[in-house]
Coordinates of C-alpha atoms in Angstrom, one line a residue:
Chain A
M2 CA -150.1 35.9 -64.8
L3 CA -150.2 38.0 -67.8
K4 CA -152.4 40.0 -66.6
E5 CA -150.7 40.2 -63.0
L6 CA -147.8 41.2 -64.2
F7 CA -149.0 44.3 -66.5
A8 CA -151.3 45.5 -63.3
K9 CA -148.6 45.6 -61.8
S10 CA -146.4 48.3 -63.9
K11 CA -149.3 50.3 -63.2
K12 CA -149.7 52.5 -60.8
K13 CA -152.3 52.0 -57.9
Y14 CA -151.9 55.3 -56.7
A15 CA -150.3 59.2 -57.5
T16 CA -147.5 60.9 -56.3
V17 CA -147.8 64.1 -55.3
P18 CA -145.1 66.0 -55.1
L19 CA -144.8 68.0 -52.1
D20 CA -144.8 71.9 -52.4
R21 CA -141.1 72.5 -51.5
E22 CA -140.5 69.5 -54.0
K23 CA -141.9 71.2 -57.2
Q24 CA -139.7 74.5 -56.9
D25 CA -137.0 72.0 -56.3
V26 CA -135.0 74.4 -57.5
P27 CA -131.4 75.3 -55.9
E28 CA -132.8 78.5 -54.3
G29 CA -130.3 81.6 -56.0
I30 CA -128.6 79.5 -58.6
M31 CA -132.4 79.1 -60.7
T32 CA -135.1 80.3 -61.5
K33 CA -138.4 78.7 -62.5
C34 CA -140.1 80.6 -65.2
P35 CA -144.3 81.7 -64.1
G36 CA -144.7 81.7 -67.3
C37 CA -143.5 78.8 -69.4
K38 CA -142.6 76.7 -66.0
K39 CA -139.2 76.1 -67.8
I40 CA -135.9 76.7 -65.7
M41 CA -133.4 78.7 -66.2
Y42 CA -129.7 80.6 -64.4
T43 CA -130.7 82.7 -62.3
K44 CA -127.7 85.0 -63.8
E45 CA -128.8 84.5 -67.8
L46 CA -131.4 85.8 -66.2
L47 CA -130.4 88.5 -64.5
K48 CA -128.5 89.2 -67.8
N49 CA -131.7 89.7 -69.9
K50 CA -133.5 92.0 -67.7
K51 CA -135.4 89.3 -65.7
V52 CA -137.0 88.4 -69.3
C53 CA -137.7 84.6 -69.8
L54 CA -135.4 83.4 -72.3
H55 CA -138.0 81.0 -73.7
C56 CA -141.3 82.4 -73.4
G57 CA -140.3 86.4 -73.0
F58 CA -142.5 86.5 -70.0
H59 CA -141.7 89.9 -67.5
H60 CA -140.6 88.6 -64.2
S61 CA -141.3 91.6 -61.0
M62 CA -138.3 93.4 -60.5
S63 CA -137.6 96.0 -57.9
S64 CA -137.1 99.5 -58.1
H65 CA -132.6 99.0 -57.5
E66 CA -133.4 96.6 -60.0
R67 CA -134.5 98.2 -62.8
I68 CA -132.4 101.3 -62.2
E69 CA -129.8 99.0 -62.2
C70 CA -130.3 98.2 -65.8
L71 CA -131.7 100.9 -67.3
F72 CA -130.0 104.0 -66.3
D73 CA -126.3 105.0 -67.1
S74 CA -123.5 103.2 -64.8
G75 CA -123.2 105.5 -61.9
S76 CA -125.8 108.6 -62.9
F77 CA -128.4 107.5 -60.5
K78 CA -128.7 109.5 -57.3
E79 CA -131.6 108.9 -54.8
F80 CA -134.2 112.5 -53.0
D81 CA -135.8 111.7 -50.8
K82 CA -134.6 108.4 -49.1
E83 CA -135.1 109.0 -45.6
M84 CA -139.1 110.2 -46.2
I85 CA -140.9 107.1 -44.2
S86 CA -145.0 106.5 -43.2
V87 CA -146.0 108.0 -40.2
N88 CA -150.1 106.3 -38.8
P89 CA -151.9 109.3 -39.3
L90 CA -155.2 107.2 -39.0
E91 CA -154.0 105.4 -35.7
F92 CA -154.4 102.1 -38.2
P93 CA -154.2 98.8 -35.7
D94 CA -150.2 96.9 -37.1
Y95 CA -149.7 99.5 -40.1
L96 CA -146.4 100.6 -38.6
D97 CA -145.4 96.9 -37.5
K98 CA -146.1 96.1 -41.6
L99 CA -144.5 99.1 -42.2
E100 CA -140.9 97.6 -40.2
K101 CA -141.6 94.3 -41.6
D102 CA -141.5 95.2 -45.3
K103 CA -138.8 97.5 -44.9
K104 CA -136.7 94.6 -43.7
K105 CA -137.7 92.4 -47.0
A106 CA -137.8 94.9 -49.4
K107 CA -134.5 96.5 -48.3
I108 CA -136.2 100.0 -48.7
N109 CA -138.1 102.1 -47.2
E110 CA -141.1 103.1 -49.4
A111 CA -142.7 101.9 -52.1
V112 CA -140.9 104.4 -54.6
V113 CA -137.7 105.7 -54.9
T114 CA -137.2 108.5 -56.5
G115 CA -134.0 110.4 -58.1
L116 CA -132.3 111.8 -61.2
G117 CA -130.3 109.5 -63.2
S118 CA -129.4 109.5 -67.0
I119 CA -130.5 107.1 -69.8
N120 CA -128.1 107.2 -72.3
G121 CA -126.5 110.4 -71.8
Y122 CA -130.0 111.9 -71.3
Q123 CA -130.8 113.0 -67.3
V124 CA -134.7 112.3 -66.1
S125 CA -136.1 113.0 -62.8
T126 CA -137.5 109.4 -61.9
A127 CA -140.0 107.9 -59.8
I128 CA -140.1 103.5 -60.1
M129 CA -142.8 102.1 -57.8
D130 CA -141.5 98.6 -55.8
S131 CA -144.3 96.4 -55.6
N132 CA -142.2 95.0 -52.6
F133 CA -143.2 96.9 -50.5
R134 CA -147.2 97.1 -49.7
M135 CA -148.0 95.6 -52.7
G136 CA -146.7 99.8 -54.6
S137 CA -149.8 100.8 -52.7
M138 CA -150.1 105.2 -52.5
G139 CA -149.8 106.8 -49.1
S140 CA -148.5 110.2 -48.4
V141 CA -144.9 109.1 -49.0
V142 CA -145.2 108.0 -52.0
G143 CA -147.6 110.6 -53.3
E144 CA -145.2 113.5 -51.9
K145 CA -142.0 112.1 -53.2
I146 CA -143.8 111.7 -57.0
T147 CA -145.3 115.5 -56.3
R148 CA -141.5 116.2 -55.4
A149 CA -139.8 114.3 -58.0
I150 CA -142.0 115.8 -60.6
E151 CA -141.6 119.8 -59.2
R152 CA -137.8 118.6 -59.5
A153 CA -138.1 117.9 -63.2
G154 CA -139.6 121.1 -63.3
E155 CA -136.7 122.7 -62.0
L156 CA -134.2 121.6 -64.2
K157 CA -136.1 121.5 -67.0
I158 CA -135.8 117.8 -68.0
P159 CA -138.1 115.4 -68.7
F160 CA -140.6 113.0 -65.6
I161 CA -140.4 109.4 -66.4
I162 CA -142.5 107.3 -64.1
F163 CA -142.5 103.5 -63.6
T164 CA -145.6 102.4 -62.1
A165 CA -146.2 99.0 -60.1
S166 CA -149.3 99.3 -57.5
G167 CA -152.3 97.8 -56.2
G168 CA -153.7 101.3 -55.6
A169 CA -154.0 103.8 -53.3
R170 CA -153.1 102.2 -49.6
M171 CA -156.1 101.6 -47.2
Q172 CA -154.4 102.1 -44.0
E173 CA -153.8 106.4 -44.8
G174 CA -157.4 105.7 -46.1
V175 CA -158.8 108.9 -47.5
L176 CA -154.9 111.0 -47.1
S177 CA -153.8 108.3 -50.1
L178 CA -156.6 109.2 -51.9
M179 CA -155.8 112.7 -51.9
Q180 CA -152.5 112.0 -53.4
M181 CA -153.9 111.4 -56.4
A182 CA -155.3 114.9 -56.6
K183 CA -152.1 115.8 -55.4
T184 CA -149.7 114.1 -58.2
S185 CA -152.1 114.7 -60.8
A186 CA -151.6 118.5 -60.1
A187 CA -148.2 118.4 -59.9
L188 CA -148.2 117.0 -63.4
K189 CA -150.4 119.4 -65.3
M190 CA -147.7 122.4 -63.8
F191 CA -145.0 120.3 -65.1
S192 CA -146.9 119.7 -68.1
N193 CA -148.0 123.2 -68.4
E194 CA -144.7 124.7 -69.0
G195 CA -144.1 121.7 -71.4
G196 CA -142.3 119.2 -69.8
L197 CA -142.0 116.1 -71.0
I198 CA -144.1 113.1 -69.3
V199 CA -143.5 109.2 -70.1
S200 CA -145.2 106.7 -68.2
M201 CA -143.8 103.1 -68.0
M202 CA -146.6 101.0 -66.4
T203 CA -145.5 97.3 -65.1
H204 CA -147.1 94.7 -63.1
P205 CA -149.1 95.2 -61.3
T206 CA -150.9 99.0 -61.9
T207 CA -154.6 98.5 -61.1
G208 CA -156.7 101.5 -58.8
G209 CA -155.8 105.2 -57.4
V210 CA -152.2 104.7 -59.3
S211 CA -153.7 103.6 -62.8
A212 CA -156.2 106.7 -62.3
S213 CA -153.3 109.4 -61.9
F214 CA -150.6 109.4 -62.9
A215 CA -150.2 105.9 -64.5
S216 CA -152.4 107.4 -67.1
L217 CA -151.1 111.0 -67.4
G218 CA -148.1 110.7 -69.5
D219 CA -147.9 112.3 -72.7
I220 CA -147.1 108.8 -73.5
N221 CA -148.4 106.0 -72.2
L222 CA -146.0 102.5 -72.1
A223 CA -146.8 99.3 -70.7
E224 CA -144.6 96.1 -69.8
P225 CA -146.3 93.2 -72.3
G226 CA -148.3 90.8 -69.8
A227 CA -149.1 93.8 -67.2
L228 CA -151.9 94.0 -65.7
I229 CA -153.3 97.3 -65.8
G230 CA -157.0 98.3 -64.8
F231 CA -159.4 100.6 -62.3
A232 CA -161.1 97.8 -60.9
G233 CA -160.5 94.8 -59.8
R234 CA -161.6 91.7 -62.0
R235 CA -163.8 89.6 -58.9
I236 CA -164.9 93.2 -58.2
I237 CA -166.6 93.4 -61.9
E238 CA -167.3 89.7 -62.2
Q239 CA -169.6 90.0 -59.1
T240 CA -171.0 93.1 -60.2
I241 CA -171.6 92.4 -64.0
H242 CA -172.4 88.6 -63.6
E243 CA -170.4 88.1 -66.4
E244 CA -167.0 86.4 -66.6
L245 CA -164.0 88.5 -68.3
P246 CA -162.1 87.3 -71.4
E247 CA -158.8 86.3 -70.3
D248 CA -156.6 88.8 -71.5
F249 CA -158.7 91.4 -69.9
Q250 CA -156.7 94.3 -67.9
T251 CA -153.5 93.2 -70.2
A252 CA -151.3 95.6 -71.5
E253 CA -152.3 93.9 -74.5
F254 CA -156.1 94.1 -73.8
L255 CA -155.4 97.5 -73.3
M256 CA -153.6 98.7 -76.2
K257 CA -156.4 96.9 -78.1
H258 CA -158.7 99.1 -76.8
G259 CA -156.7 102.4 -77.5
Q260 CA -155.6 103.5 -73.9
L261 CA -151.7 103.0 -74.6
D262 CA -149.2 103.7 -76.7
A263 CA -147.2 101.3 -77.0
V264 CA -146.1 98.1 -75.3
V265 CA -142.6 97.8 -75.0
K266 CA -140.6 95.0 -74.3
R267 CA -138.0 95.5 -70.9
T268 CA -135.3 94.1 -73.6
E269 CA -136.0 97.1 -76.2
L270 CA -136.9 99.5 -73.2
K271 CA -133.4 101.5 -73.3
E272 CA -133.8 101.9 -76.7
T273 CA -137.7 103.2 -76.8
L274 CA -137.2 105.5 -74.1
T275 CA -134.0 107.1 -75.7
T276 CA -135.3 107.7 -79.3
I277 CA -137.6 109.4 -77.3
L278 CA -136.2 111.2 -74.9
K279 CA -133.8 112.1 -78.2
I280 CA -137.0 113.5 -80.3
H281 CA -137.8 115.8 -77.1
A282 CA -134.4 117.5 -76.3
P283 CA -134.2 121.0 -76.8
G284 CA -133.4 122.5 -79.9
G285 CA -135.2 119.4 -82.1
E286 CA -138.1 121.3 -81.9
W287 CA -139.2 123.5 -84.5
S288 CA -139.1 126.9 -84.0
Chain B
M22 CA -193.1 109.1 -43.8
I23 CA -189.5 108.6 -44.0
Y24 CA -188.4 105.7 -43.5
E25 CA -186.3 105.8 -39.7
L26 CA -182.9 104.5 -39.8
E27 CA -182.5 101.6 -36.7
F28 CA -179.7 103.9 -34.6
E29 CA -183.6 106.8 -34.2
R30 CA -185.3 103.7 -33.6
P31 CA -185.3 104.6 -29.6
I32 CA -186.5 108.0 -30.8
T33 CA -189.7 106.4 -32.7
D34 CA -190.2 104.4 -29.7
L35 CA -190.8 106.6 -27.3
R36 CA -192.8 109.0 -29.1
N37 CA -194.9 106.4 -30.2
K38 CA -195.3 105.9 -26.7
I39 CA -196.2 109.8 -25.8
K40 CA -198.7 110.2 -28.6
E41 CA -200.4 106.7 -27.4
L42 CA -200.5 108.5 -23.9
K43 CA -202.0 111.4 -25.5
T44 CA -204.5 109.3 -27.1
I45 CA -205.6 107.2 -23.7
T46 CA -205.3 110.9 -21.5
K47 CA -208.2 112.4 -24.7
D48 CA -210.1 109.4 -24.6
A49 CA -210.3 107.9 -21.2
D50 CA -210.8 110.5 -18.1
V51 CA -207.2 109.4 -16.8
D52 CA -204.9 112.2 -16.5
L53 CA -201.4 111.7 -17.5
T54 CA -199.9 115.3 -18.3
V55 CA -197.7 115.2 -16.4
E56 CA -195.8 111.5 -17.4
I57 CA -197.1 112.6 -21.2
A58 CA -194.3 115.6 -20.1
T59 CA -192.1 113.8 -18.7
L60 CA -192.0 111.4 -21.1
E61 CA -191.7 114.7 -24.0
N62 CA -188.4 115.8 -21.6
R63 CA -187.0 112.8 -21.8
L64 CA -187.7 112.8 -25.8
E65 CA -185.4 115.8 -26.5
K66 CA -182.9 114.5 -24.6
L67 CA -182.6 111.7 -26.3
E68 CA -183.0 113.5 -29.5
V69 CA -180.1 115.4 -28.4
D70 CA -177.8 112.4 -27.3
I71 CA -178.6 110.2 -30.5
Y72 CA -177.9 113.3 -32.9
D73 CA -174.6 115.3 -31.8
H74 CA -173.1 111.8 -31.3
L75 CA -173.6 110.2 -34.1
K76 CA -171.7 107.2 -35.0
P77 CA -169.3 106.7 -38.0
W78 CA -171.7 104.4 -38.8
D79 CA -174.5 106.1 -38.3
R80 CA -173.9 108.5 -40.2
V81 CA -173.0 106.1 -43.2
Q82 CA -176.6 105.0 -43.0
I83 CA -177.9 108.9 -43.3
A84 CA -175.7 109.4 -46.2
R85 CA -176.8 106.6 -47.8
H86 CA -180.8 107.3 -46.9
P87 CA -183.0 106.7 -50.0
A88 CA -184.8 110.2 -49.5
R89 CA -181.6 112.3 -49.0
P90 CA -181.1 115.0 -50.9
T91 CA -179.1 114.4 -54.5
T92 CA -177.8 116.8 -56.6
L93 CA -181.2 117.3 -58.6
D94 CA -183.0 118.0 -55.3
Y95 CA -180.4 121.2 -54.9
I96 CA -180.0 122.6 -58.2
P97 CA -183.9 124.0 -57.9
L98 CA -183.5 125.2 -54.7
L99 CA -180.2 127.1 -55.0
F100 CA -180.2 128.1 -58.7
N101 CA -182.1 129.3 -61.4
D102 CA -182.5 128.7 -65.1
F103 CA -181.1 126.3 -64.6
I104 CA -180.3 124.0 -68.1
E105 CA -179.0 120.2 -68.5
F106 CA -176.4 119.5 -71.1
H107 CA -175.2 116.5 -71.9
G108 CA -173.2 113.9 -73.6
D109 CA -170.0 113.6 -74.0
R110 CA -169.5 114.2 -77.6
Y111 CA -167.3 110.8 -77.8
Y112 CA -169.5 107.7 -76.7
G113 CA -172.5 108.8 -74.7
D114 CA -174.6 110.2 -72.6
D115 CA -174.3 108.5 -68.7
E116 CA -177.0 109.9 -66.6
A117 CA -174.9 109.3 -63.5
I118 CA -173.7 112.5 -63.8
V119 CA -176.2 115.8 -64.5
A120 CA -174.6 118.6 -65.7
G121 CA -175.5 122.0 -66.7
I122 CA -175.7 125.9 -66.5
A123 CA -177.6 128.0 -64.2
Q124 CA -177.2 131.2 -62.5
F125 CA -176.4 131.5 -58.7
N126 CA -177.7 134.9 -57.6
G127 CA -177.5 136.5 -60.7
R128 CA -174.6 135.6 -62.0
A129 CA -173.5 132.3 -64.2
V130 CA -171.9 129.0 -63.4
T131 CA -171.3 125.8 -64.4
V132 CA -173.1 123.0 -61.9
I133 CA -172.1 119.1 -61.8
G134 CA -173.1 116.5 -59.8
H135 CA -173.0 112.6 -59.5
Q136 CA -176.9 112.0 -59.1
R137 CA -178.3 108.6 -57.9
G138 CA -181.5 107.2 -58.7
K139 CA -184.9 108.1 -56.2
D140 CA -186.3 104.5 -57.3
T141 CA -185.5 101.3 -58.8
K142 CA -186.7 102.4 -61.9
E143 CA -184.4 105.5 -61.9
N144 CA -181.7 103.9 -60.6
I145 CA -181.0 101.5 -63.2
R146 CA -181.0 104.5 -65.4
R147 CA -178.3 106.6 -63.3
N148 CA -176.1 103.0 -62.6
F149 CA -177.1 104.0 -58.9
G150 CA -175.0 107.2 -59.1
M151 CA -171.6 105.4 -60.6
P152 CA -170.6 106.4 -63.7
H153 CA -168.8 105.4 -66.5
P154 CA -165.9 107.2 -68.3
E155 CA -167.9 109.0 -70.2
G156 CA -169.7 110.5 -67.5
Y157 CA -166.3 112.1 -66.3
R158 CA -165.2 113.3 -70.3
K159 CA -168.8 115.2 -70.2
A160 CA -167.9 116.7 -66.8
L161 CA -164.3 117.5 -68.0
R162 CA -166.1 118.8 -71.2
L163 CA -168.3 121.0 -69.4
M164 CA -165.8 121.9 -67.6
K165 CA -163.7 123.7 -69.8
Q166 CA -166.8 125.1 -71.9
A167 CA -166.9 127.0 -67.6
E168 CA -163.6 128.2 -68.0
K169 CA -164.0 129.8 -71.7
F170 CA -166.9 131.6 -70.7
N171 CA -165.4 132.7 -67.3
R172 CA -167.9 130.6 -65.1
P173 CA -167.3 129.7 -61.6
I174 CA -167.9 125.5 -61.4
I175 CA -169.9 124.1 -58.1
C176 CA -169.2 120.1 -57.8
F177 CA -171.8 118.3 -56.4
I178 CA -170.3 115.2 -55.2
D179 CA -172.6 111.7 -54.1
T180 CA -171.3 108.2 -55.3
K181 CA -170.4 105.4 -54.4
G182 CA -167.7 105.3 -57.2
A183 CA -166.8 104.8 -60.5
F184 CA -168.5 102.0 -61.8
P185 CA -166.6 99.0 -62.3
G186 CA -167.6 97.3 -64.9
K187 CA -166.2 95.8 -68.5
A188 CA -167.3 98.7 -70.5
A189 CA -166.1 100.9 -68.2
E190 CA -162.2 99.6 -68.3
E191 CA -162.4 99.3 -71.9
R192 CA -163.3 102.3 -72.3
G193 CA -160.5 104.2 -69.8
Q194 CA -162.3 104.7 -66.6
S195 CA -158.8 105.5 -65.0
E196 CA -157.7 107.5 -67.8
A197 CA -161.8 109.3 -67.7
I198 CA -160.7 109.8 -63.5
A199 CA -156.4 110.8 -64.1
K200 CA -157.9 113.4 -66.6
N201 CA -160.0 114.9 -64.6
L202 CA -157.7 115.3 -62.2
F203 CA -155.1 116.8 -64.1
E204 CA -157.4 118.9 -65.9
M205 CA -159.1 120.3 -62.8
A206 CA -155.8 121.5 -61.2
G207 CA -155.6 124.0 -64.5
L208 CA -158.9 125.4 -64.7
K209 CA -158.9 128.8 -64.0
V210 CA -162.0 129.2 -62.8
P211 CA -163.0 129.2 -59.0
I212 CA -164.4 125.1 -57.9
I213 CA -166.3 124.4 -55.2
S214 CA -167.1 120.8 -54.6
I215 CA -169.5 119.6 -51.5
V216 CA -169.9 115.8 -50.9
I217 CA -173.4 115.5 -50.4
G218 CA -173.9 112.3 -49.7
E219 CA -171.3 109.3 -50.2
G220 CA -167.9 110.3 -51.8
G221 CA -166.5 107.1 -53.0
S222 CA -162.6 106.9 -53.9
G223 CA -161.8 108.2 -57.4
G224 CA -165.0 108.4 -58.7
A225 CA -165.9 110.9 -56.1
L226 CA -162.7 112.7 -56.8
A227 CA -162.9 113.3 -60.6
L228 CA -165.3 116.4 -59.1
G229 CA -162.9 117.1 -56.3
V230 CA -160.2 119.1 -57.0
G231 CA -162.0 122.0 -56.0
D232 CA -160.5 125.6 -54.4
R233 CA -162.8 124.8 -51.8
I234 CA -163.6 121.3 -50.6
F235 CA -167.2 120.9 -47.6
M236 CA -168.8 117.6 -46.5
L237 CA -171.9 117.7 -45.3
E238 CA -172.1 117.1 -41.6
N239 CA -173.5 113.5 -42.2
S240 CA -171.8 112.8 -45.7
T241 CA -168.9 109.9 -46.0
Y242 CA -165.7 110.6 -48.6
S243 CA -163.5 107.7 -48.0
V244 CA -161.0 105.7 -50.2
I245 CA -163.4 102.8 -49.8
S246 CA -166.6 102.1 -49.2
P247 CA -166.6 100.3 -45.5
E248 CA -167.8 97.3 -47.2
G249 CA -164.7 97.4 -49.2
A250 CA -162.5 97.5 -46.8
A251 CA -163.8 95.4 -44.2
A252 CA -163.8 92.7 -47.1
L253 CA -160.1 93.5 -47.8
L254 CA -158.8 94.2 -44.9
W255 CA -160.6 91.4 -42.6
K256 CA -162.0 88.9 -45.7
D257 CA -165.4 90.2 -43.9
A258 CA -167.5 92.7 -45.5
S259 CA -170.1 92.6 -42.5
Q260 CA -167.5 93.8 -40.4
A261 CA -168.2 97.5 -42.4
K262 CA -169.5 98.7 -39.5
R263 CA -165.7 98.9 -37.8
A264 CA -163.9 100.0 -40.4
A265 CA -166.5 102.8 -40.8
E266 CA -165.1 103.4 -37.6
T267 CA -161.1 102.1 -38.4
M268 CA -161.2 103.6 -41.7
K269 CA -162.1 107.4 -40.6
I270 CA -164.2 108.5 -43.4
T271 CA -167.2 111.1 -41.5
A272 CA -166.8 115.4 -42.5
P273 CA -165.0 115.4 -38.7
D274 CA -162.6 113.1 -39.4
L275 CA -161.8 114.6 -42.5
N276 CA -162.1 118.1 -40.7
R277 CA -159.4 117.1 -38.9
L278 CA -157.0 114.8 -41.3
G279 CA -156.9 119.1 -42.9
V280 CA -158.6 117.1 -45.7
I281 CA -162.0 119.3 -46.4
D282 CA -162.2 123.5 -45.7
E283 CA -165.4 123.4 -44.1
I284 CA -168.5 121.3 -42.9
I285 CA -171.4 122.3 -43.3
P286 CA -174.4 121.2 -40.5
E287 CA -176.8 119.7 -41.1
V288 CA -180.7 119.8 -39.8
K289 CA -180.9 117.4 -37.1
G290 CA -182.0 114.1 -37.9
G291 CA -180.4 114.5 -41.8
A292 CA -180.7 116.6 -45.0
H293 CA -183.0 114.7 -45.7
R294 CA -185.8 116.4 -42.9
N295 CA -185.4 119.4 -44.7
A296 CA -184.2 120.2 -47.7
N297 CA -184.7 123.6 -48.2
A298 CA -183.7 124.3 -45.1
Q299 CA -180.3 122.5 -46.5
A300 CA -180.3 124.4 -49.1
E301 CA -179.9 127.8 -47.1
A302 CA -176.8 126.5 -45.4
I303 CA -175.2 125.3 -48.9
K304 CA -176.7 128.5 -50.6
E305 CA -174.6 130.8 -47.3
I306 CA -171.6 128.6 -48.0
L307 CA -171.9 128.8 -51.8
K308 CA -172.0 132.8 -50.9
R309 CA -169.0 133.3 -48.9
S310 CA -166.7 131.0 -51.2
F311 CA -167.5 133.2 -54.6
N312 CA -166.8 136.4 -52.5
E313 CA -163.7 134.6 -51.5
L314 CA -162.5 133.0 -54.9
L315 CA -163.8 135.7 -57.0
P316 CA -161.4 138.2 -57.0
L317 CA -158.7 135.7 -57.6
N318 CA -157.2 136.0 -61.1
G319 CA -157.0 132.3 -62.7
E320 CA -153.5 131.7 -61.9
D321 CA -153.7 132.3 -58.5
L322 CA -156.5 129.8 -58.5
I323 CA -154.3 127.1 -59.8
N324 CA -151.6 128.5 -57.7
Q325 CA -153.7 128.3 -54.2
R326 CA -155.1 124.8 -55.9
Y327 CA -151.8 123.5 -55.9
M328 CA -150.7 124.4 -52.9
K329 CA -154.1 122.9 -51.6
F330 CA -153.3 119.4 -52.1
K331 CA -149.8 118.9 -52.1
K332 CA -149.3 119.7 -48.0
I333 CA -152.0 116.9 -48.1
G334 CA -150.1 114.1 -46.2
E335 CA -147.8 112.8 -43.4
Y336 CA -144.9 112.2 -43.2
E337 CA -141.9 112.0 -41.5
F338 CA -137.9 111.5 -42.0
A339 CA -136.0 108.3 -40.8
N340 CA -132.7 110.7 -39.5
Q341 CA -134.5 113.5 -38.4
P342 CA -136.1 114.8 -34.9
K343 CA -140.1 113.6 -34.5
E344 CA -140.7 117.6 -34.6
A345 CA -139.7 117.6 -38.0
K346 CA -143.7 115.6 -38.7
Q347 CA -145.3 117.1 -41.4
H348 CA -148.8 118.0 -40.5
S349 CA -151.7 119.1 -43.3

């Protein structure tokens, strides 16, 4: 009798919550943090620049959210908004995929470029958006970034790039590869004129983007926890038959190995950039 | 004996049959001269048919042929007095890239190239021609040295790609490649890059920001290997043949896309069949390029190099008619 009583209170099976129930958070109002699994008000998360209030996890940001939270209100002016990709290799389904992402991400390509002010300091900027084709770089991304660098040169203002990209865009083949050379060459021309380049690497910055402009800042910064690297983790594991450390290719890992100037929290970014811009502003140099 | 590639098998088969008939004619008392002549005629046609209509995957096989001439094979055929220099001065010497100084036609040059091995032992030493950051940093060090002494630079591209490894990431593979792209764009001396085998991704491009970019007829140049593309696009590496076609990686493809300046024709069947003749073809194009580039001063070279890369890419504007489409 007694035995039975105890047995009854024990579950004879485990309940597996449905996927939908698992993330049973009212869409939009609440957000669950992938870092600490805690649930919080989306509004509060947004107010904190999408940095988790509990664990500091940096949620991914669209290009427009980034503009919103970094540039002085109303100061951002977009360029080349209408530049769109074609299908130079006649790659199957490429144009359809582009159309889908244009609707989903509400942008025409994987980078937004323009002029904006940070606490009054005007800069030319390029902000990549991983919501569009994983932020991959094809002809349009390369050309828009190149133009943004040239614009910085013409106006003699700093160039700040925010990277978020899986690398070169497969569907444009070698033309994507060549965008690495094009953007790097543009940075060299700009640098020769004394222009300031700041690279802010966000999650993820890999492949051809990491191996070109992302690494070419006078100052290379990264967001906490961002994945940054040349080759993919799986490919490396398969090549060297070795398990990689958990923090491999994170911003902190790169910092430890001397590849970054600083890891900067998004909540402190505006202040950090302002200081950098102030120190590089005309008049501050020794003559 | 050079090993035969799969697409060449019909040629080999026919050649063997002719040999057989010739032996029979000689040994037995039968006259097969007419048959032999017919077959030889057919062989000639077959060779033209196969070698003049190579498919992308055939070219990939030729580009990867174990006997295909490498940087170190071409150097003695093209240059005099080559001395190899080692090390990046920071970490080590990467044997996946060879570099040094030499003379071309009586003038000083700096020569840099990827170097794969000819056998397993050498391949291990040279890491199958897949450089680490120190390889790219050695290349850059010697490019800067070339600039100081006003020597043109010749780069041979022949790599599957930069090495994907833990140490490579720790030492800044991305930064090493990026820095080469950046610095090459600003060098005041002529740079000629020639893809001689496989041109794999950023690891190839890091020697490829040149005033002239040439490809041997059967070399390839791509953002990712056909196997990698197949795995990524169709989750199936065995679709590499299809990827080789879709990704447009052959010399004729790149010429059409406006990425390279010219195709250097190869000897029939591929460079491995006659390295001397292949070197002669390269020599001619080097001479011509130097004649064009040497009169330019540093600033002109840099500006023209920038414009060359600036125009690569295709795009259009959503709010403009189709004619606005940019062509490289």
